[in-house]
N, CA, C and O atoms as a GROMACS GRO file, in nm:
protein
  412
    1MET      N    1  -0.586   4.121  -6.817
    1MET     CA    2  -0.498   4.204  -6.786
    1MET      C    3  -0.538   4.262  -6.639
    1MET      O    4  -0.459   4.292  -6.549
    2SER      N    5  -0.668   4.270  -6.638
    2SER     CA    6  -0.737   4.350  -6.517
    2SER      C    7  -0.750   4.211  -6.418
    2SER      O    8  -0.808   4.217  -6.310
    3GLU      N    9  -0.711   4.132  -6.451
    3GLU     CA   10  -0.730   4.037  -6.321
    3GLU      C   11  -0.577   4.025  -6.284
    3GLU      O   12  -0.572   3.946  -6.190
    4ASP      N   13  -0.456   4.066  -6.315
    4ASP     CA   14  -0.320   4.057  -6.276
    4ASP      C   15  -0.341   4.157  -6.194
    4ASP      O   16  -0.300   4.125  -6.083
    5THR      N   17  -0.394   4.289  -6.196
    5THR     CA   18  -0.384   4.408  -6.084
    5THR      C   19  -0.445   4.365  -5.938
    5THR      O   20  -0.384   4.401  -5.837
    6PRO      N   21  -0.552   4.298  -5.928
    6PRO     CA   22  -0.607   4.238  -5.758
    6PRO      C   23  -0.524   4.153  -5.716
    6PRO      O   24  -0.518   4.137  -5.594
    7GLU      N   25  -0.445   4.082  -5.794
    7GLU     CA   26  -0.307   3.970  -5.745
    7GLU      C   27  -0.248   4.043  -5.670
    7GLU      O   28  -0.225   4.018  -5.552
    8THR      N   29  -0.208   4.171  -5.750
    8THR     CA   30  -0.063   4.241  -5.685
    8THR      C   31  -0.100   4.339  -5.551
    8THR      O   32  -0.014   4.372  -5.470
    9ALA      N   33  -0.225   4.374  -5.541
    9ALA     CA   34  -0.265   4.420  -5.426
    9ALA      C   35  -0.225   4.378  -5.285
    9ALA      O   36  -0.155   4.440  -5.206
   10PRO      N   37  -0.299   4.226  -5.265
   10PRO     CA   38  -0.264   4.156  -5.162
   10PRO      C   39  -0.112   4.152  -5.115
   10PRO      O   40  -0.073   4.152  -4.998
   11ALA      N   41  -0.026   4.148  -5.241
   11ALA     CA   42   0.118   4.103  -5.200
   11ALA      C   43   0.171   4.245  -5.146
   11ALA      O   44   0.265   4.234  -5.068
   12ALA      N   45   0.125   4.388  -5.175
   12ALA     CA   46   0.176   4.520  -5.110
   12ALA      C   47   0.138   4.490  -4.984
   12ALA      O   48   0.226   4.506  -4.898
   13SER      N   49  -0.032   4.426  -4.924
   13SER     CA   50  -0.066   4.471  -4.835
   13SER      C   51   0.006   4.356  -4.728
   13SER      O   52   0.016   4.381  -4.608
   14ALA      N   53   0.053   4.234  -4.784
   14ALA     CA   54   0.120   4.155  -4.685
   14ALA      C   55   0.279   4.199  -4.672
   14ALA      O   56   0.364   4.144  -4.602
   15GLY      N   57   0.299   4.324  -4.767
   15GLY     CA   58   0.438   4.361  -4.698
   15GLY      C   59   0.398   4.466  -4.589
   15GLY      O   60   0.488   4.500  -4.511
   16ALA      N   61   0.299   4.511  -4.578
   16ALA     CA   62   0.269   4.591  -4.452
   16ALA      C   63   0.231   4.544  -4.323
   16ALA      O   64   0.182   4.614  -4.234
   17ASP      N   65   0.258   4.420  -4.318
   17ASP     CA   66   0.237   4.360  -4.194
   17ASP      C   67   0.391   4.327  -4.141
   17ASP      O   68   0.430   4.226  -4.081
   18VAL      N   69   0.436   4.397  -4.166
   18VAL     CA   70   0.585   4.422  -4.074
   18VAL      C   71   0.610   4.567  -4.049
   18VAL      O   72   0.568   4.660  -4.118
   19PRO      N   73   0.691   4.577  -3.928
   19PRO     CA   74   0.681   4.741  -3.885
   19PRO      C   75   0.798   4.814  -4.015
   19PRO      O   76   0.844   4.753  -4.111
   20PRO      N   77   0.816   4.920  -3.988
   20PRO     CA   78   0.931   4.998  -4.097
   20PRO      C   79   1.062   4.965  -4.065
   20PRO      O   80   1.069   4.908  -3.956
   21ASP      N   81   1.177   4.982  -4.126
   21ASP     CA   82   1.282   4.979  -4.087
   21ASP      C   83   1.376   5.071  -3.955
   21ASP      O   84   1.472   5.051  -3.882
   22HIS      N   85   1.281   5.177  -3.982
   22HIS     CA   86   1.325   5.297  -3.862
   22HIS      C   87   1.211   5.361  -3.809
   22HIS      O   88   1.140   5.423  -3.887
   23LEU      N   89   1.185   5.357  -3.704
   23LEU     CA   90   1.084   5.429  -3.632
   23LEU      C   91   1.124   5.468  -3.487
   23LEU      O   92   1.206   5.410  -3.416
   24SER      N   93   1.032   5.603  -3.451
   24SER     CA   94   1.075   5.667  -3.328
   24SER      C   95   0.938   5.704  -3.252
   24SER      O   96   0.835   5.730  -3.315
   25VAL      N   97   0.942   5.704  -3.136
   25VAL     CA   98   0.836   5.722  -3.060
   25VAL      C   99   0.821   5.850  -3.011
   25VAL      O  100   0.722   5.887  -2.949
   26ASN      N  101   0.934   5.932  -3.042
   26ASN     CA  102   0.959   6.083  -3.018
   26ASN      C  103   0.892   6.165  -3.130
   26ASN      O  104   0.955   6.182  -3.234
   27PRO      N  105   0.758   6.222  -3.116
   27PRO     CA  106   0.718   6.360  -3.206
   27PRO      C  107   0.785   6.425  -3.301
   27PRO      O  108   0.759   6.438  -3.420
   28ARG      N  109   0.880   6.467  -3.231
   28ARG     CA  110   0.978   6.562  -3.297
   28ARG      C  111   1.067   6.507  -3.401
   28ARG      O  112   1.140   6.577  -3.471
   29SER      N  113   1.058   6.351  -3.409
   29SER     CA  114   1.184   6.291  -3.500
   29SER      C  115   1.081   6.267  -3.637
   29SER      O  116   0.959   6.252  -3.634
   30PRO      N  117   1.183   6.268  -3.775
   30PRO     CA  118   1.115   6.258  -3.882
   30PRO      C  119   1.044   6.120  -3.906
   30PRO      O  120   0.953   6.096  -3.986
   31PHE      N  121   1.108   6.034  -3.815
   31PHE     CA  122   1.044   5.871  -3.816
   31PHE      C  123   0.948   5.864  -3.715
   31PHE      O  124   0.963   5.770  -3.636
   32PHE      N  125   0.870   5.926  -3.701
   32PHE     CA  126   0.748   5.913  -3.590
   32PHE      C  127   0.616   5.897  -3.667
   32PHE      O  128   0.577   5.973  -3.756
   33ASP      N  129   0.558   5.796  -3.624
   33ASP     CA  130   0.459   5.732  -3.724
   33ASP      C  131   0.345   5.663  -3.607
   33ASP      O  132   0.350   5.549  -3.560
   34ALA      N  133   0.241   5.770  -3.579
   34ALA     CA  134   0.126   5.752  -3.473
   34ALA      C  135   0.082   5.586  -3.509
   34ALA      O  136   0.098   5.482  -3.445
   35GLU      N  137   0.029   5.610  -3.624
   35GLU     CA  138  -0.058   5.504  -3.673
   35GLU      C  139   0.017   5.336  -3.670
   35GLU      O  140  -0.042   5.230  -3.649
   36LYS      N  141   0.128   5.352  -3.692
   36LYS     CA  142   0.239   5.232  -3.660
   36LYS      C  143   0.256   5.208  -3.512
   36LYS      O  144   0.268   5.095  -3.466
   37LEU      N  145   0.256   5.303  -3.451
   37LEU     CA  146   0.284   5.271  -3.291
   37LEU      C  147   0.162   5.234  -3.248
   37LEU      O  148   0.162   5.131  -3.180
   38GLN      N  149   0.044   5.294  -3.270
   38GLN     CA  150  -0.074   5.228  -3.194
   38GLN      C  151  -0.110   5.098  -3.214
   38GLN      O  152  -0.203   5.039  -3.159
   39ARG      N  153  -0.029   5.054  -3.296
   39ARG     CA  154  -0.053   4.903  -3.337
   39ARG      C  155   0.016   4.820  -3.266
   39ARG      O  156  -0.003   4.698  -3.263
   40GLY      N  157   0.094   4.876  -3.209
   40GLY     CA  158   0.196   4.836  -3.090
   40GLY      C  159   0.304   4.744  -3.183
   40GLY      O  160   0.279   4.671  -3.279
   41VAL      N  161   0.407   4.771  -3.130
   41VAL     CA  162   0.568   4.722  -3.198
   41VAL      C  163   0.646   4.666  -3.106
   41VAL      O  164   0.694   4.726  -3.011
   42GLY      N  165   0.661   4.545  -3.132
   42GLY     CA  166   0.748   4.416  -3.038
   42GLY      C  167   0.928   4.469  -3.098
   42GLY      O  168   0.982   4.467  -3.208
   43ILE      N  169   0.962   4.500  -2.995
   43ILE     CA  170   1.142   4.478  -3.040
   43ILE      C  171   1.204   4.356  -2.970
   43ILE      O  172   1.145   4.303  -2.876
   44ARG      N  173   1.313   4.313  -3.011
   44ARG     CA  174   1.399   4.227  -2.986
   44ARG      C  175   1.533   4.286  -2.996
   44ARG      O  176   1.556   4.342  -3.103
   45PHE      N  177   1.634   4.288  -2.901
   45PHE     CA  178   1.766   4.358  -2.925
   45PHE      C  179   1.855   4.248  -2.869
   45PHE      O  180   1.847   4.216  -2.750
   46LYS      N  181   1.939   4.190  -2.953
   46LYS     CA  182   2.037   4.105  -2.869
   46LYS      C  183   1.953   3.983  -2.816
   46LYS      O  184   1.994   3.937  -2.709
   47ASP      N  185   1.843   3.924  -2.870
   47ASP     CA  186   1.804   3.801  -2.871
   47ASP      C  187   1.712   3.858  -2.711
   47ASP      O  188   1.686   3.771  -2.628
   48ARG      N  189   1.680   3.969  -2.688
   48ARG     CA  190   1.598   3.994  -2.553
   48ARG      C  191   1.498   4.109  -2.603
   48ARG      O  192   1.542   4.211  -2.656
   49VAL      N  193   1.355   4.085  -2.583
   49VAL     CA  194   1.280   4.155  -2.605
   49VAL      C  195   1.299   4.280  -2.493
   49VAL      O  196   1.336   4.270  -2.376
   50ARG      N  197   1.265   4.398  -2.565
   50ARG     CA  198   1.284   4.506  -2.498
   50ARG      C  199   1.137   4.610  -2.507
   50ARG      O  200   1.068   4.610  -2.609
   51THR      N  201   1.106   4.688  -2.398
   51THR     CA  202   1.013   4.753  -2.394
   51THR      C  203   1.048   4.876  -2.359
   51THR      O  204   0.962   4.952  -2.315
   52ASP      N  205   1.192   4.922  -2.375
   52ASP     CA  206   1.227   5.078  -2.329
   52ASP      C  207   1.272   5.142  -2.450
   52ASP      O  208   1.335   5.248  -2.440
   53ILE      N  209   1.247   5.088  -2.575
   53ILE     CA  210   1.314   5.133  -2.693
   53ILE      C  211   1.239   5.281  -2.740
   53ILE      O  212   1.121   5.296  -2.771
   54GLU      N  213   1.343   5.379  -2.734
   54GLU     CA  214   1.280   5.498  -2.796
   54GLU      C  215   1.285   5.526  -2.965
   54GLU      O  216   1.206   5.596  -3.027
   55GLU      N  217   1.388   5.459  -3.015
   55GLU     CA  218   1.395   5.472  -3.143
   55GLU      C  219   1.475   5.348  -3.200
   55GLU      O  220   1.568   5.308  -3.131
   56TYR      N  221   1.451   5.290  -3.304
   56TYR     CA  222   1.566   5.196  -3.383
   56TYR      C  223   1.539   5.189  -3.533
   56TYR      O  224   1.442   5.229  -3.597
   57SER      N  225   1.652   5.128  -3.572
   57SER     CA  226   1.719   5.114  -3.701
   57SER      C  227   1.750   4.965  -3.737
   57SER      O  228   1.859   4.912  -3.716
   58ILE      N  229   1.641   4.902  -3.793
   58ILE     CA  230   1.674   4.738  -3.834
   58ILE      C  231   1.781   4.710  -3.927
   58ILE      O  232   1.850   4.608  -3.923
   59SER      N  233   1.795   4.820  -4.023
   59SER     CA  234   1.925   4.798  -4.123
   59SER      C  235   2.030   4.847  -4.089
   59SER      O  236   2.129   4.820  -4.156
   60GLU      N  237   2.041   4.925  -3.988
   60GLU     CA  238   2.192   4.992  -3.928
   60GLU      C  239   2.207   4.921  -3.814
   60GLU      O  240   2.328   4.911  -3.791
   61GLY      N  241   2.120   4.851  -3.709
   61GLY     CA  242   2.169   4.744  -3.634
   61GLY      C  243   2.190   4.836  -3.485
   61GLY      O  244   2.285   4.821  -3.407
   62TRP      N  245   2.101   4.912  -3.472
   62TRP     CA  246   2.080   5.006  -3.365
   62TRP      C  247   1.950   5.060  -3.300
   62TRP      O  248   1.852   5.089  -3.369
   63VAL      N  249   1.954   5.076  -3.137
   63VAL     CA  250   1.839   5.102  -3.109
   63VAL      C  251   1.866   5.225  -2.986
   63VAL      O  252   1.974   5.221  -2.926
   64ARG      N  253   1.803   5.293  -2.964
   64ARG     CA  254   1.797   5.441  -2.865
   64ARG      C  255   1.735   5.426  -2.755
   64ARG      O  256   1.612   5.425  -2.759
   65VAL      N  257   1.801   5.411  -2.632
   65VAL     CA  258   1.708   5.389  -2.503
   65VAL      C  259   1.728   5.515  -2.411
   65VAL      O  260   1.830   5.583  -2.423
   66GLN      N  261   1.645   5.542  -2.333
   66GLN     CA  262   1.669   5.640  -2.232
   66GLN      C  263   1.765   5.614  -2.138
   66GLN      O  264   1.771   5.504  -2.083
   67ALA      N  265   1.868   5.735  -2.106
   67ALA     CA  266   1.969   5.719  -2.027
   67ALA      C  267   1.940   5.727  -1.878
   67ALA      O  268   1.994   5.824  -1.824
   68GLY      N  269   1.890   5.674  -1.821
   68GLY     CA  270   1.820   5.661  -1.677
   68GLY      C  271   1.715   5.781  -1.673
   68GLY      O  272   1.618   5.787  -1.749
   69LYS      N  273   1.741   5.865  -1.588
   69LYS     CA  274   1.617   6.014  -1.587
   69LYS      C  275   1.682   6.140  -1.627
   69LYS      O  276   1.624   6.248  -1.630
   70ALA      N  277   1.805   6.119  -1.658
   70ALA     CA  278   1.834   6.250  -1.725
   70ALA      C  279   1.800   6.314  -1.829
   70ALA      O  280   1.811   6.260  -1.939
   71VAL      N  281   1.754   6.441  -1.817
   71VAL     CA  282   1.717   6.535  -1.933
   71VAL      C  283   1.806   6.618  -1.992
   71VAL      O  284   1.911   6.644  -1.933
   72ASP      N  285   1.776   6.670  -2.115
   72ASP     CA  286   1.871   6.796  -2.176
   72ASP      C  287   1.800   6.919  -2.128
   72ASP      O  288   1.720   6.922  -2.034
   73ARG      N  289   1.833   7.012  -2.194
   73ARG     CA  290   1.793   7.173  -2.118
   73ARG      C  291   1.656   7.218  -2.180
   73ARG      O  292   1.602   7.325  -2.151
   74LYS      N  293   1.610   7.130  -2.262
   74LYS     CA  294   1.484   7.132  -2.317
   74LYS      C  295   1.382   7.080  -2.250
   74LYS      O  296   1.271   7.132  -2.247
   75GLY      N  297   1.412   6.974  -2.190
   75GLY     CA  298   1.362   6.860  -2.105
   75GLY      C  299   1.320   6.718  -2.173
   75GLY      O  300   1.252   6.631  -2.120
   76GLN      N  301   1.365   6.717  -2.275
   76GLN     CA  302   1.396   6.600  -2.374
   76GLN      C  303   1.467   6.496  -2.294
   76GLN      O  304   1.567   6.532  -2.232
   77PRO      N  305   1.424   6.351  -2.287
   77PRO     CA  306   1.510   6.260  -2.220
   77PRO      C  307   1.621   6.245  -2.304
   77PRO      O  308   1.629   6.247  -2.427
   78LEU      N  309   1.739   6.223  -2.182
   78LEU     CA  310   1.872   6.180  -2.288
   78LEU      C  311   1.900   6.020  -2.327
   78LEU      O  312   1.898   5.926  -2.248
   79THR      N  313   1.922   6.013  -2.440
   79THR     CA  314   1.936   5.868  -2.484
   79THR      C  315   2.093   5.805  -2.571
   79THR      O  316   2.166   5.860  -2.654
   80ILE      N  317   2.098   5.691  -2.518
   80ILE     CA  318   2.213   5.624  -2.574
   80ILE      C  319   2.163   5.546  -2.695
   80ILE      O  320   2.049   5.505  -2.717
   81LYS      N  321   2.287   5.530  -2.778
   81LYS     CA  322   2.235   5.428  -2.894
   81LYS      C  323   2.336   5.317  -2.872
   81LYS      O  324   2.456   5.336  -2.853
   82LEU      N  325   2.277   5.203  -2.877
   82LEU     CA  326   2.352   5.074  -2.850
   82LEU      C  327   2.334   5.006  -2.991
   82LEU      O  328   2.234   5.030  -3.059
   83THR      N  329   2.423   4.928  -3.029
   83THR     CA  330   2.440   4.859  -3.153
   83THR      C  331   2.406   4.689  -3.142
   83THR      O  332   2.433   4.624  -3.041
   84GLY      N  333   2.355   4.642  -3.240
   84GLY     CA  334   2.353   4.510  -3.223
   84GLY      C  335   2.201   4.460  -3.316
   84GLY      O  336   2.122   4.546  -3.353
   85PRO      N  337   2.182   4.337  -3.339
   85PRO     CA  338   2.051   4.283  -3.395
   85PRO      C  339   1.961   4.316  -3.343
   85PRO      O  340   1.937   4.284  -3.227
   86VAL      N  341   1.853   4.419  -3.443
   86VAL     CA  342   1.731   4.434  -3.424
   86VAL      C  343   1.613   4.368  -3.480
   86VAL      O  344   1.615   4.364  -3.603
   87GLU      N  345   1.514   4.318  -3.424
   87GLU     CA  346   1.412   4.273  -3.490
   87GLU      C  347   1.255   4.311  -3.442
   87GLU      O  348   1.212   4.292  -3.328
   88ALA      N  349   1.177   4.370  -3.555
   88ALA     CA  350   1.071   4.403  -3.507
   88ALA      C  351   0.964   4.361  -3.560
   88ALA      O  352   0.965   4.338  -3.681
   89TRP      N  353   0.837   4.339  -3.478
   89TRP     CA  354   0.686   4.317  -3.517
   89TRP      C  355   0.586   4.364  -3.478
   89TRP      O  356   0.599   4.442  -3.383
   90TYR      N  357   0.473   4.344  -3.522
   90TYR     CA  358   0.359   4.421  -3.459
   90TYR      C  359   0.287   4.343  -3.372
   90TYR      O  360   0.241   4.240  -3.420
   91GLU      N  361   0.267   4.364  -3.263
   91GLU     CA  362   0.200   4.291  -3.148
   91GLU      C  363   0.054   4.267  -3.220
   91GLU      O  364   0.035   4.151  -3.257
   92ASP      N  365  -0.017   4.332  -3.237
   92ASP     CA  366  -0.154   4.296  -3.287
   92ASP      C  367  -0.177   4.201  -3.371
   92ASP      O  368  -0.293   4.159  -3.382
   93LEU      N  369  -0.068   4.145  -3.452
   93LEU     CA  370  -0.090   4.033  -3.504
   93LEU      C  371  -0.065   3.836  -3.455
   93LEU      O  372  -0.046   3.736  -3.524
   94GLY      N  373  -0.076   3.858  -3.328
   94GLY     CA  374  -0.103   3.730  -3.248
   94GLY      C  375   0.031   3.667  -3.234
   94GLY      O  376   0.140   3.720  -3.254
   95GLU      N  377   0.006   3.545  -3.197
   95GLU     CA  378   0.122   3.457  -3.153
   95GLU      C  379   0.241   3.430  -3.240
   95GLU      O  380   0.344   3.406  -3.176
   96ASN      N  381   0.252   3.428  -3.385
   96ASN     CA  382   0.355   3.421  -3.476
   96ASN      C  383   0.342   3.524  -3.604
   96ASN      O  384   0.344   3.500  -3.725
   97PRO      N  385   0.327   3.647  -3.532
   97PRO     CA  386   0.374   3.771  -3.662
   97PRO      C  387   0.501   3.758  -3.730
   97PRO      O  388   0.607   3.722  -3.680
   98PRO      N  389   0.474   3.799  -3.876
   98PRO     CA  390   0.599   3.803  -3.942
   98PRO      C  391   0.689   3.938  -3.879
   98PRO      O  392   0.656   4.053  -3.851
   99VAL      N  393   0.826   3.860  -3.871
   99VAL     CA  394   0.937   3.990  -3.833
   99VAL      C  395   0.993   4.041  -3.902
   99VAL      O  396   1.033   3.969  -3.994
  100ALA      N  397   1.026   4.167  -3.909
  100ALA     CA  398   1.130   4.241  -3.960
  100ALA      C  399   1.249   4.214  -3.915
  100ALA      O  400   1.263   4.250  -3.798
  101LYS      N  401   1.350   4.159  -3.967
  101LYS     CA  402   1.482   4.139  -3.922
  101LYS      C  403   1.594   4.187  -4.069
  101LYS      O  404   1.560   4.180  -4.187
  102LYS      N  405   1.702   4.225  -4.025
  102LYS     CA  406   1.796   4.243  -4.130
  102LYS      C  407   1.839   4.119  -4.174
  102LYS      O  408   1.880   4.038  -4.092
  103GLY      N  409   1.836   4.088  -4.314
  103GLY     CA  410   1.881   3.936  -4.360
  103GLY      C  411   1.921   3.964  -4.464
  103GLY      O  412   1.967   3.878  -4.538
   0.00000   0.00000   0.00000
């Protein structure tokens, strides 16, 4: 039985190779995770790679992007929510990384 436990550990680490379902770059957000952001997360939204994403949710199918240079009264950028298919991957995994998408 002790041989079964090491086999389950790599399966759990294989699931760690895809980004979380919901992630934000804003440190005030409960979905902020600096370790995952440091790895570099690539986002494809509506079949186009985007680099201006502030927050995303794969399961709900939306991204938040900054609305121009507008800021609120606290100095935080205003964002708009765009809906559509979202895919995410870690950029540090090379050419063909595993992609997290709604499926």
